[in-house]
Amino acid sequence: MSSPPVAAERPLLEMKRVSKSFPGVQALDGVDFSVQPGEVHALVGENGAGKSTLVKILTGVYPKDRGEILLNGRPVDIRSPLDAQRLGLRVIHQEFTLINHLSVAENIFLDTFATGMVGRVPRRQIEERAREVLTTLGLDVDPRTPVAGLTVAEQQIVEIARAVSKEAVLIIMDEPTAALTEAEVERLFGIIGALKARGVAVIYISHKLDEVMAIADRITVLRDGRLVGVRRAAEVSRSELVRMMVGRPVEQMFARRHRPSDEALFEVSHVTVPGRVYDASFFVRRGEVVGITGLMGAGQSWLVRAIFGAVPTSAGDIRVGGRRRAIRSPADAVRAGIGLLTENRKEEGLVLSQAVAANVTLASLGRFGRLGLLDHGEERRVAAGFVRQLDIRTPALSQEVAYLSGGNQQKVVLAKWLATEPDVVVMAEPTRGIDVGAKAEIYRLIDGLARQGKAIVLVSSELPELRSRA
Ligand code: ADP
Ligand code: MG
């Protein structure tokens, strides 16, 4: 980005040797972090690196165990989100906090309402001030529009406008582009430029390294709760960033695979789902990874559901190890030796409120029952084996899955299916929404499964992923 701040200038924010632990996890371990006035400072790291915790300490959500926070060189004591707001630190949340039936102007001055000032400020004046703020951000929206009528990107800008109207000195954006189109990202970057020009600093958290490198002045990398380093965006390469985040050379991400055998282990012939999939056929050899791709809505997710017995088919047959299997339900699929890593792990793959161990054994319960009673010792032994084998980062087998990172949740789903000892593993978008390090691990696991002689169907809309794996 243009004009990086002068290094000699006094930092707007300094966080010094900040530490924070949760039961079983050192989330932050003596982390230093600083932001210059008007700087866009990106915070990157794999899931679980400590980014959110650092920001939550800064914004008074969590107390720190140790360390110090200085604003404009003066120590500050931030005990609540309100303290942080009063100091001009504002967070743009991933889930917006706008009120749908109120207008843009009313939302921008929402906090002002809460303190009862609005009764005394004429609506016209509020709308006028809202218009001013929106104009400085380059947003052409009528302040009288109800928020419900705005796109996600516009709502996000209203959130930013609200922060600006509250005299924010530092705005924190956590994955701000997750739901934006390319054009909307461009517009957001324009707004970030406008914030910089006003001297407002931005902490930008994102997994998208290309974006980070385009928008940030400096980048701080965290790993396992520790500071790995700070780099100027103009002077760091993408691969160096990945190496810093992951802690090992990137080449290992693309570790080579081996040759499949000639035996067709999984055969899908002429499968038809009325109105969705027409006459789909393919086969996968033992030890082979076959990729399936297509634009969103091309039918691949219906094909996956059909293979797994989750939707009725009108034609076709499925063979595992040469044997024809009638698959009319997911239970049939599991019995036939097919495991499915779902696209939507939160809704379909996991019971978030249950422990890691219970989730791992969920699909293979039959194996752990003894006279109708669950054999918890066996359950824990099997779960512990997978936690080790897949390197699932969890403080305990009894940890609720809801508290694990996305990448680790995905590994729990994988463990759940591996516990059923499948011959065929179908993975639908296995790396969607997980960060680059966890991706590398999932790829490594896919290779490992192929090497064990499983047949793998990899459904992905990411072409580079398919090219490197299938
Ligand atoms: P990031 O935002 O970089 O993905 P987080 O700051 O969310 O990382 O998490 C850092 C570590 O702290 C992770 O191991 C996470 O599981 C743990 N953690 C975060 N919040 C809590 C919490 N409220 N309770 C227990 N552990 C937590
Ligand atoms: Mg986070």
Short mmCIF file of C-alpha atoms and ligand atoms in Angstrom, two decimals:
data_model
loop_
_atom_site.label_atom_id
_atom_site.label_comp_id
_atom_site.label_asym_id
_atom_site.label_seq_id
_atom_site.Cartn_x
_atom_site.Cartn_y
_atom_site.Cartn_z
CA MET A 1 0.00 0.00 0.00
CA SER A 2 1.12 3.63 -0.37
CA SER A 3 3.23 5.60 2.11
CA PRO A 4 4.14 3.20 4.91
CA PRO A 5 4.27 5.04 8.19
CA VAL A 6 7.60 6.43 9.29
CA ALA A 7 9.33 3.98 11.57
CA ALA A 8 10.56 6.68 13.90
CA GLU A 9 7.03 7.85 14.62
CA ARG A 10 5.68 6.89 18.03
CA PRO A 11 3.51 3.79 17.84
CA LEU A 12 -0.19 4.29 18.28
CA LEU A 13 -0.47 0.94 19.99
CA GLU A 14 2.07 -1.24 21.73
CA MET A 15 1.27 -4.59 23.27
CA LYS A 16 4.27 -5.88 25.22
CA ARG A 17 4.98 -9.44 26.33
CA VAL A 18 1.27 -10.28 26.43
CA SER A 19 0.45 -13.75 27.74
CA LYS A 20 -2.84 -15.54 28.13
CA SER A 21 -3.65 -19.13 28.93
CA PHE A 22 -6.88 -21.08 28.83
CA PRO A 23 -7.25 -24.42 30.59
CA GLY A 24 -4.76 -26.65 28.82
CA VAL A 25 -3.67 -24.08 26.23
CA GLN A 26 -1.11 -21.28 26.25
CA ALA A 27 -3.02 -19.11 23.77
CA LEU A 28 -0.47 -16.28 23.90
CA ASP A 29 3.06 -16.50 25.20
CA GLY A 30 4.86 -13.18 25.66
CA VAL A 31 3.69 -11.62 22.40
CA ASP A 32 4.86 -8.15 21.32
CA PHE A 33 2.72 -6.32 18.80
CA SER A 34 2.69 -2.70 17.68
CA VAL A 35 0.75 -0.52 15.27
CA GLN A 36 1.69 2.91 13.92
CA PRO A 37 -0.91 5.63 13.40
CA GLY A 38 -2.52 5.25 9.98
CA GLU A 39 -0.90 1.86 9.48
CA VAL A 40 -2.62 -1.21 8.08
CA HIS A 41 -1.09 -4.00 10.13
CA ALA A 42 -2.02 -7.54 9.20
CA LEU A 43 -2.11 -10.30 11.78
CA VAL A 44 -1.67 -13.77 10.30
CA GLY A 45 -1.18 -17.30 11.57
CA GLU A 46 -2.79 -20.69 11.35
CA ASN A 47 -6.02 -21.42 13.16
CA GLY A 48 -5.30 -21.47 16.84
CA ALA A 49 -2.22 -19.24 16.52
CA GLY A 50 -3.71 -16.71 18.94
CA LYS A 51 -4.88 -13.90 16.64
CA SER A 52 -8.39 -13.63 18.03
CA THR A 53 -7.15 -13.91 21.58
CA LEU A 54 -4.72 -11.03 21.04
CA VAL A 55 -7.50 -8.88 19.63
CA LYS A 56 -9.91 -9.89 22.37
CA ILE A 57 -7.41 -8.83 25.00
CA LEU A 58 -6.94 -5.53 23.21
CA THR A 59 -10.68 -4.95 23.10
CA GLY A 60 -11.41 -5.92 26.69
CA VAL A 61 -13.17 -9.20 25.98
CA TYR A 62 -10.60 -11.27 27.90
CA PRO A 63 -8.25 -10.11 30.65
CA LYS A 64 -4.57 -10.80 29.98
CA ASP A 65 -2.51 -12.90 32.38
CA ARG A 66 0.61 -10.79 31.90
CA GLY A 67 1.95 -7.99 29.77
CA GLU A 68 1.27 -4.38 29.08
CA ILE A 69 -0.74 -2.28 26.61
CA LEU A 70 0.28 1.27 25.70
CA LEU A 71 -1.69 3.72 23.62
CA ASN A 72 0.25 6.71 22.33
CA GLY A 73 3.00 5.77 24.75
CA ARG A 74 0.78 5.69 27.83
CA PRO A 75 -0.14 2.49 29.67
CA VAL A 76 -3.87 1.77 29.48
CA ASP A 77 -6.03 -0.56 31.49
CA ILE A 78 -8.66 -2.16 29.27
CA ARG A 79 -11.12 -4.12 31.40
CA SER A 80 -14.18 -4.23 29.20
CA PRO A 81 -15.27 -3.71 25.60
CA LEU A 82 -16.63 -0.35 26.69
CA ASP A 83 -13.16 0.70 27.93
CA ALA A 84 -11.77 -0.24 24.52
CA GLN A 85 -14.43 1.75 22.69
CA ARG A 86 -13.79 4.80 24.83
CA LEU A 87 -10.14 4.59 23.82
CA GLY A 88 -11.14 4.55 20.14
CA LEU A 89 -10.54 0.84 19.50
CA ARG A 90 -13.33 -0.65 17.40
CA VAL A 91 -13.91 -4.14 16.05
CA ILE A 92 -15.76 -4.90 12.82
CA HIS A 93 -17.18 -8.30 13.65
CA GLN A 94 -17.74 -11.13 11.23
CA GLU A 95 -21.31 -11.29 12.40
CA PHE A 96 -22.62 -7.80 12.06
CA THR A 97 -24.28 -6.07 14.93
CA LEU A 98 -26.52 -3.83 12.86
CA ILE A 99 -30.23 -3.59 13.53
CA ASN A 100 -32.09 -4.58 10.42
CA HIS A 101 -35.21 -2.49 10.64
CA LEU A 102 -33.36 0.73 11.43
CA SER A 103 -31.97 2.99 8.75
CA VAL A 104 -28.32 3.29 7.80
CA ALA A 105 -28.11 6.63 9.60
CA GLU A 106 -29.74 5.27 12.74
CA ASN A 107 -27.36 2.33 12.76
CA ILE A 108 -24.31 4.53 12.33
CA PHE A 109 -25.33 6.50 15.39
CA LEU A 110 -26.70 3.54 17.30
CA ASP A 111 -24.47 4.00 20.33
CA THR A 112 -25.54 7.60 20.46
CA PHE A 113 -29.15 6.43 20.68
CA ALA A 114 -28.30 4.15 23.52
CA THR A 115 -27.02 7.03 25.57
CA GLY A 116 -30.25 8.88 24.99
CA MET A 117 -28.86 11.74 22.95
CA VAL A 118 -30.93 11.11 19.92
CA GLY A 119 -34.09 12.53 21.33
CA ARG A 120 -32.34 15.84 21.26
CA VAL A 121 -30.76 15.55 17.81
CA PRO A 122 -33.11 16.06 14.88
CA ARG A 123 -33.35 13.14 12.45
CA ARG A 124 -32.24 15.40 9.57
CA GLN A 125 -29.04 16.26 11.36
CA ILE A 126 -28.27 12.58 11.99
CA GLU A 127 -28.89 11.81 8.35
CA GLU A 128 -26.67 14.68 7.30
CA ARG A 129 -23.82 13.49 9.51
CA ALA A 130 -24.28 9.92 8.29
CA ARG A 131 -24.09 11.18 4.71
CA GLU A 132 -20.81 12.96 5.50
CA VAL A 133 -19.23 9.87 6.97
CA LEU A 134 -20.43 7.69 4.10
CA THR A 135 -19.06 10.14 1.57
CA THR A 136 -15.61 10.16 3.13
CA LEU A 137 -15.68 6.38 2.77
CA GLY A 138 -16.86 6.62 -0.82
CA LEU A 139 -20.16 4.85 -0.20
CA ASP A 140 -23.11 6.06 -2.22
CA VAL A 141 -26.01 4.93 -0.07
CA ASP A 142 -29.02 6.89 1.08
CA PRO A 143 -28.71 7.13 4.89
CA ARG A 144 -32.48 6.62 5.12
CA THR A 145 -32.34 3.11 3.60
CA PRO A 146 -33.21 0.35 6.06
CA VAL A 147 -30.17 -1.83 6.71
CA ALA A 148 -32.21 -4.90 5.78
CA GLY A 149 -32.10 -3.75 2.15
CA LEU A 150 -28.28 -3.67 1.96
CA THR A 151 -25.86 -6.30 0.71
CA VAL A 152 -23.45 -7.92 3.18
CA ALA A 153 -20.66 -5.74 1.79
CA GLU A 154 -22.69 -2.58 2.29
CA GLN A 155 -23.61 -3.60 5.82
CA GLN A 156 -19.95 -4.08 6.54
CA ILE A 157 -19.25 -0.57 5.31
CA VAL A 158 -22.00 0.76 7.55
CA GLU A 159 -20.21 -0.96 10.46
CA ILE A 160 -17.00 0.77 9.44
CA ALA A 161 -18.84 4.09 9.08
CA ARG A 162 -20.16 3.63 12.59
CA ALA A 163 -16.64 3.06 13.90
CA VAL A 164 -15.39 6.15 12.07
CA SER A 165 -18.25 8.26 13.40
CA LYS A 166 -17.20 7.25 16.90
CA GLU A 167 -13.75 8.71 16.38
CA ALA A 168 -12.03 5.36 16.13
CA VAL A 169 -8.23 5.55 16.13
CA LEU A 170 -7.84 1.85 15.42
CA ILE A 171 -10.26 -0.43 13.59
CA ILE A 172 -9.91 -4.19 13.81
CA MET A 173 -11.17 -6.25 10.90
CA ASP A 174 -11.35 -10.01 11.44
CA GLU A 175 -11.63 -11.87 8.08
CA PRO A 176 -13.45 -8.90 6.54
CA THR A 177 -13.52 -10.28 2.99
CA ALA A 178 -14.86 -13.74 3.80
CA ALA A 179 -18.24 -13.00 2.24
CA LEU A 180 -17.29 -10.37 -0.34
CA THR A 181 -17.05 -10.50 -4.12
CA GLU A 182 -13.89 -9.33 -5.86
CA ALA A 183 -15.42 -5.95 -6.67
CA GLU A 184 -16.52 -5.53 -3.07
CA VAL A 185 -13.03 -6.38 -1.84
CA GLU A 186 -11.70 -3.62 -4.11
CA ARG A 187 -14.15 -1.20 -2.59
CA LEU A 188 -13.21 -2.26 0.93
CA PHE A 189 -9.57 -1.68 0.09
CA GLY A 190 -10.51 1.79 -1.14
CA ILE A 191 -12.18 2.45 2.20
CA ILE A 192 -9.16 1.19 4.08
CA GLY A 193 -7.11 3.65 2.03
CA ALA A 194 -9.48 6.43 3.09
CA LEU A 195 -9.12 5.40 6.74
CA LYS A 196 -5.33 5.51 6.44
CA ALA A 197 -5.54 8.97 4.94
CA ARG A 198 -7.47 10.07 8.03
CA GLY A 199 -4.77 8.60 10.25
CA VAL A 200 -6.94 5.69 11.40
CA ALA A 201 -4.96 2.48 11.88
CA VAL A 202 -6.31 -0.92 10.88
CA ILE A 203 -5.52 -4.38 12.26
CA TYR A 204 -6.37 -6.73 9.42
CA ILE A 205 -6.81 -10.42 10.20
CA SER A 206 -7.09 -12.70 7.20
CA HIS A 207 -6.16 -16.11 5.83
CA LYS A 208 -5.95 -14.70 2.33
CA LEU A 209 -2.27 -13.95 2.01
CA ASP A 210 -2.57 -12.29 -1.39
CA GLU A 211 -4.98 -9.77 0.09
CA VAL A 212 -2.82 -9.30 3.13
CA MET A 213 0.20 -8.56 0.96
CA ALA A 214 -1.78 -6.13 -1.16
CA ILE A 215 -3.31 -4.09 1.65
CA ALA A 216 -0.94 -4.26 4.63
CA ASP A 217 2.01 -2.04 5.48
CA ARG A 218 3.39 -4.58 7.93
CA ILE A 219 2.53 -8.16 8.78
CA THR A 220 2.89 -9.83 12.17
CA VAL A 221 3.00 -13.63 12.15
CA LEU A 222 1.91 -15.69 15.16
CA ARG A 223 2.34 -19.40 15.60
CA ASP A 224 1.20 -21.47 18.59
CA GLY A 225 0.72 -18.33 20.65
CA ARG A 226 4.20 -16.97 19.97
CA LEU A 227 5.43 -14.08 17.86
CA VAL A 228 7.30 -15.49 14.86
CA GLY A 229 8.19 -12.16 13.28
CA VAL A 230 7.14 -8.83 11.82
CA ARG A 231 7.74 -8.04 8.14
CA ARG A 232 7.10 -5.15 5.82
CA ALA A 233 4.58 -6.37 3.26
CA ALA A 234 6.69 -4.91 0.46
CA GLU A 235 9.70 -6.94 1.54
CA VAL A 236 8.28 -10.40 2.23
CA SER A 237 7.30 -13.17 -0.16
CA ARG A 238 4.20 -15.26 0.09
CA SER A 239 6.24 -18.41 0.57
CA GLU A 240 8.24 -16.86 3.39
CA LEU A 241 4.98 -15.92 5.12
CA VAL A 242 3.65 -19.45 4.73
CA ARG A 243 6.89 -20.83 6.10
CA MET A 244 6.66 -18.51 9.10
CA MET A 245 3.04 -19.47 9.73
CA VAL A 246 3.47 -23.18 9.33
CA GLY A 247 6.96 -23.51 10.78
CA ARG A 248 8.25 -25.84 8.11
CA PRO A 249 9.23 -25.49 4.47
CA VAL A 250 6.30 -25.19 2.08
CA GLU A 251 7.65 -27.83 -0.28
CA GLN A 252 6.51 -30.41 2.25
CA MET A 253 2.96 -29.34 1.48
CA PHE A 254 3.28 -30.95 -1.88
CA ALA A 255 5.03 -34.09 -0.76
CA ARG A 256 4.76 -36.64 -3.54
CA ARG A 257 2.26 -39.43 -3.80
CA HIS A 258 2.78 -43.00 -4.86
CA ARG A 259 1.36 -45.08 -7.72
CA PRO A 260 -2.05 -46.62 -7.40
CA SER A 261 -2.63 -50.31 -8.10
CA ASP A 262 -4.64 -51.53 -11.09
CA GLU A 263 -7.51 -52.91 -9.06
CA ALA A 264 -10.73 -50.89 -9.33
CA LEU A 265 -11.84 -50.73 -5.71
CA PHE A 266 -14.77 -48.38 -6.09
CA GLU A 267 -17.02 -48.32 -9.15
CA VAL A 268 -19.91 -45.98 -9.74
CA SER A 269 -21.96 -46.74 -12.86
CA HIS A 270 -24.79 -44.79 -14.47
CA VAL A 271 -25.92 -43.15 -11.25
CA THR A 272 -28.89 -40.88 -11.80
CA VAL A 273 -30.57 -38.56 -9.33
CA PRO A 274 -33.73 -37.25 -10.98
CA GLY A 275 -33.30 -33.65 -12.05
CA ARG A 276 -29.81 -33.39 -10.55
CA VAL A 277 -27.33 -35.94 -11.83
CA TYR A 278 -27.60 -37.81 -15.09
CA ASP A 279 -25.80 -41.09 -15.75
CA ALA A 280 -22.63 -40.49 -13.74
CA SER A 281 -19.94 -43.17 -14.00
CA PHE A 282 -16.37 -43.35 -12.73
CA PHE A 283 -14.08 -45.74 -10.92
CA VAL A 284 -11.27 -45.39 -8.42
CA ARG A 285 -8.38 -47.81 -8.05
CA ARG A 286 -6.95 -48.98 -4.77
CA GLY A 287 -4.53 -46.24 -3.66
CA GLU A 288 -5.85 -43.73 -6.16
CA VAL A 289 -7.23 -40.23 -5.65
CA VAL A 290 -9.86 -39.27 -8.21
CA GLY A 291 -10.95 -35.63 -8.37
CA ILE A 292 -14.45 -34.46 -9.20
CA THR A 293 -15.03 -30.82 -9.93
CA GLY A 294 -17.53 -28.51 -11.55
CA LEU A 295 -19.04 -25.14 -11.01
CA MET A 296 -21.19 -24.69 -7.98
CA GLY A 297 -24.51 -26.36 -8.71
CA ALA A 298 -23.09 -28.63 -11.41
CA GLY A 299 -24.38 -31.61 -9.46
CA GLN A 300 -21.30 -32.86 -7.66
CA SER A 301 -22.80 -32.48 -4.22
CA TRP A 302 -25.86 -34.48 -5.34
CA LEU A 303 -23.61 -37.16 -6.73
CA VAL A 304 -21.84 -37.36 -3.38
CA ARG A 305 -25.14 -37.63 -1.55
CA ALA A 306 -26.28 -40.33 -3.93
CA ILE A 307 -23.10 -42.35 -3.37
CA PHE A 308 -23.67 -42.06 0.34
CA GLY A 309 -27.33 -43.07 0.18
CA ALA A 310 -28.54 -39.69 1.37
CA VAL A 311 -30.75 -39.03 -1.67
CA PRO A 312 -32.74 -41.52 -3.75
CA THR A 313 -31.37 -42.53 -7.13
CA SER A 314 -33.46 -43.69 -10.05
CA ALA A 315 -30.71 -45.69 -11.73
CA GLY A 316 -27.14 -46.83 -11.36
CA ASP A 317 -25.08 -49.20 -9.33
CA ILE A 318 -22.21 -48.98 -6.91
CA ARG A 319 -19.53 -51.62 -6.35
CA VAL A 320 -16.95 -51.82 -3.63
CA GLY A 321 -14.21 -54.39 -4.15
CA GLY A 322 -16.13 -55.80 -7.12
CA ARG A 323 -19.20 -56.49 -5.05
CA ARG A 324 -22.42 -54.75 -5.89
CA ARG A 325 -23.85 -52.89 -2.89
CA ALA A 326 -27.38 -51.61 -2.47
CA ILE A 327 -27.02 -48.22 -0.83
CA ARG A 328 -30.27 -46.69 0.27
CA SER A 329 -29.14 -44.92 3.41
CA PRO A 330 -25.91 -43.60 4.95
CA ALA A 331 -25.92 -46.67 7.21
CA ASP A 332 -25.85 -48.87 4.08
CA ALA A 333 -22.92 -46.81 2.79
CA VAL A 334 -20.98 -47.26 6.03
CA ARG A 335 -21.64 -51.02 5.93
CA ALA A 336 -20.40 -51.07 2.33
CA GLY A 337 -17.14 -49.51 3.48
CA ILE A 338 -17.70 -45.94 2.31
CA GLY A 339 -16.82 -42.98 4.51
CA LEU A 340 -17.85 -39.44 3.72
CA LEU A 341 -16.06 -36.30 4.80
CA THR A 342 -18.84 -33.78 4.44
CA GLU A 343 -18.66 -30.32 3.05
CA ASN A 344 -20.65 -28.96 5.91
CA ARG A 345 -18.79 -30.39 8.85
CA LYS A 346 -20.59 -28.26 11.41
CA GLU A 347 -24.05 -29.37 10.42
CA GLU A 348 -23.56 -32.85 9.07
CA GLY A 349 -20.31 -34.20 10.35
CA LEU A 350 -20.03 -33.37 14.02
CA VAL A 351 -21.95 -33.05 17.23
CA LEU A 352 -20.34 -29.84 18.39
CA SER A 353 -21.54 -30.06 21.96
CA GLN A 354 -19.94 -33.46 22.44
CA ALA A 355 -16.43 -34.50 23.31
CA VAL A 356 -13.73 -35.29 20.78
CA ALA A 357 -13.77 -38.96 21.80
CA ALA A 358 -17.55 -39.30 21.37
CA ASN A 359 -17.40 -37.67 17.94
CA VAL A 360 -14.57 -39.89 16.73
CA THR A 361 -16.57 -43.01 17.55
CA LEU A 362 -19.94 -41.68 16.43
CA ALA A 363 -20.12 -43.52 13.11
CA SER A 364 -18.65 -46.76 14.41
CA LEU A 365 -20.67 -47.08 17.60
CA GLY A 366 -21.46 -50.71 16.83
CA ARG A 367 -17.84 -51.56 17.45
CA PHE A 368 -17.79 -50.11 20.93
CA GLY A 369 -20.98 -51.57 22.26
CA ARG A 370 -20.87 -54.52 24.63
CA LEU A 371 -24.25 -55.92 25.66
CA GLY A 372 -25.76 -52.62 24.63
CA LEU A 373 -23.42 -50.62 26.83
CA LEU A 374 -20.82 -48.29 25.44
CA ASP A 375 -17.30 -49.41 26.17
CA HIS A 376 -15.80 -46.07 27.13
CA GLY A 377 -12.31 -47.42 27.66
CA GLU A 378 -12.23 -48.75 24.13
CA GLU A 379 -13.79 -45.55 22.82
CA ARG A 380 -11.07 -43.48 24.45
CA ARG A 381 -8.32 -45.78 23.25
CA VAL A 382 -9.48 -45.57 19.64
CA ALA A 383 -10.01 -41.81 19.85
CA ALA A 384 -6.56 -41.31 21.39
CA GLY A 385 -5.05 -43.28 18.52
CA PHE A 386 -6.62 -40.98 15.94
CA VAL A 387 -5.74 -37.84 17.87
CA ARG A 388 -2.12 -38.99 17.65
CA GLN A 389 -2.24 -40.25 14.07
CA LEU A 390 -3.98 -37.18 12.67
CA ASP A 391 -2.29 -34.77 15.07
CA ILE A 392 -5.62 -33.36 16.26
CA ARG A 393 -4.81 -30.40 18.48
CA THR A 394 -7.04 -30.68 21.48
CA PRO A 395 -6.25 -30.21 25.16
CA ALA A 396 -8.18 -33.40 26.03
CA LEU A 397 -10.28 -36.21 24.59
CA SER A 398 -13.11 -34.81 26.66
CA GLN A 399 -12.86 -31.37 25.01
CA GLU A 400 -16.08 -30.28 23.29
CA VAL A 401 -15.54 -30.21 19.55
CA ALA A 402 -17.08 -26.74 19.38
CA TYR A 403 -13.88 -25.34 20.90
CA LEU A 404 -11.49 -26.78 18.30
CA SER A 405 -10.27 -24.81 15.29
CA GLY A 406 -11.82 -25.47 11.87
CA GLY A 407 -8.87 -27.55 10.70
CA ASN A 408 -8.97 -29.70 13.81
CA GLN A 409 -12.73 -30.12 13.58
CA GLN A 410 -12.21 -31.35 10.04
CA LYS A 411 -9.68 -33.90 11.30
CA VAL A 412 -12.20 -35.12 13.88
CA VAL A 413 -14.69 -35.75 11.06
CA LEU A 414 -12.00 -37.61 9.18
CA ALA A 415 -11.16 -39.68 12.28
CA LYS A 416 -14.83 -40.50 12.68
CA TRP A 417 -14.91 -42.06 9.23
CA LEU A 418 -11.55 -43.73 9.51
CA ALA A 419 -12.81 -45.40 12.69
CA THR A 420 -15.37 -47.21 10.53
CA GLU A 421 -12.39 -48.66 8.61
CA PRO A 422 -13.69 -47.71 5.17
CA ASP A 423 -12.20 -48.86 1.86
CA VAL A 424 -13.50 -45.79 0.11
CA VAL A 425 -13.22 -42.25 1.44
CA VAL A 426 -15.26 -39.54 -0.25
CA MET A 427 -14.15 -36.03 0.65
CA ALA A 428 -16.29 -33.06 -0.27
CA GLU A 429 -14.38 -29.77 -0.16
CA PRO A 430 -12.19 -31.05 2.67
CA THR A 431 -10.15 -27.86 2.94
CA ARG A 432 -12.88 -25.26 2.57
CA GLY A 433 -12.53 -22.57 5.18
CA ILE A 434 -9.39 -23.93 6.79
CA ASP A 435 -6.03 -22.25 6.76
CA VAL A 436 -2.93 -23.05 4.78
CA GLY A 437 -1.17 -25.13 7.43
CA ALA A 438 -4.20 -27.27 8.18
CA LYS A 439 -4.65 -27.68 4.41
CA ALA A 440 -1.15 -29.06 4.09
CA GLU A 441 -1.93 -31.56 6.82
CA ILE A 442 -5.18 -32.65 5.19
CA TYR A 443 -3.26 -33.20 1.93
CA ARG A 444 -0.69 -35.24 3.80
CA LEU A 445 -3.50 -37.33 5.31
CA ILE A 446 -5.06 -37.87 1.88
CA ASP A 447 -1.71 -39.13 0.61
CA GLY A 448 -1.39 -41.36 3.66
CA LEU A 449 -4.82 -42.88 3.06
CA ALA A 450 -3.99 -43.52 -0.59
CA ARG A 451 -0.79 -45.19 0.50
CA GLN A 452 -2.82 -47.44 2.81
CA GLY A 453 -4.66 -48.62 -0.30
CA LYS A 454 -7.90 -46.77 0.12
CA ALA A 455 -9.82 -45.39 -2.85
CA ILE A 456 -10.31 -41.66 -2.49
CA VAL A 457 -12.82 -39.43 -4.20
CA LEU A 458 -11.88 -35.79 -3.80
CA VAL A 459 -14.66 -33.38 -4.68
CA SER A 460 -13.33 -29.87 -4.83
CA SER A 461 -14.06 -26.57 -6.50
CA GLU A 462 -10.44 -25.56 -6.03
CA LEU A 463 -8.66 -26.56 -9.19
CA PRO A 464 -5.11 -26.19 -7.85
CA GLU A 465 -6.09 -28.55 -5.05
CA LEU A 466 -7.30 -31.15 -7.52
CA ARG A 467 -4.29 -30.73 -9.76
CA SER A 468 -1.85 -31.28 -6.93
CA ARG A 469 -3.71 -34.18 -5.29
CA ALA A 470 -5.75 -36.17 -7.76
P1 ADP B 1 -6.77 -17.83 16.08
O1 ADP B 1 -7.69 -16.68 16.17
O2 ADP B 1 -5.39 -17.46 15.64
O3 ADP B 1 -7.32 -18.95 15.26
P2 ADP B 1 -7.38 -18.16 18.88
O4 ADP B 1 -6.87 -16.93 19.53
O5 ADP B 1 -8.82 -18.23 18.60
O6 ADP B 1 -6.55 -18.43 17.55
O7 ADP B 1 -6.99 -19.43 19.75
C1 ADP B 1 -5.72 -19.62 20.33
C2 ADP B 1 -5.79 -20.84 21.22
O8 ADP B 1 -6.57 -20.57 22.37
C3 ADP B 1 -6.42 -22.05 20.54
O9 ADP B 1 -5.74 -23.20 20.99
C4 ADP B 1 -7.83 -22.02 21.06
O10 ADP B 1 -8.38 -23.32 21.07
C5 ADP B 1 -7.66 -21.46 22.45
N1 ADP B 1 -8.82 -20.71 22.90
C6 ADP B 1 -9.28 -19.56 22.35
N2 ADP B 1 -10.35 -19.10 23.03
C7 ADP B 1 -10.57 -19.99 24.02
C8 ADP B 1 -11.54 -20.08 25.08
N3 ADP B 1 -12.47 -19.15 25.24
N4 ADP B 1 -11.47 -21.16 25.89
C9 ADP B 1 -10.52 -22.08 25.75
N5 ADP B 1 -9.58 -22.06 24.80
C10 ADP B 1 -9.60 -21.03 23.93
MG MG B 2 -9.61 -16.50 15.23
#
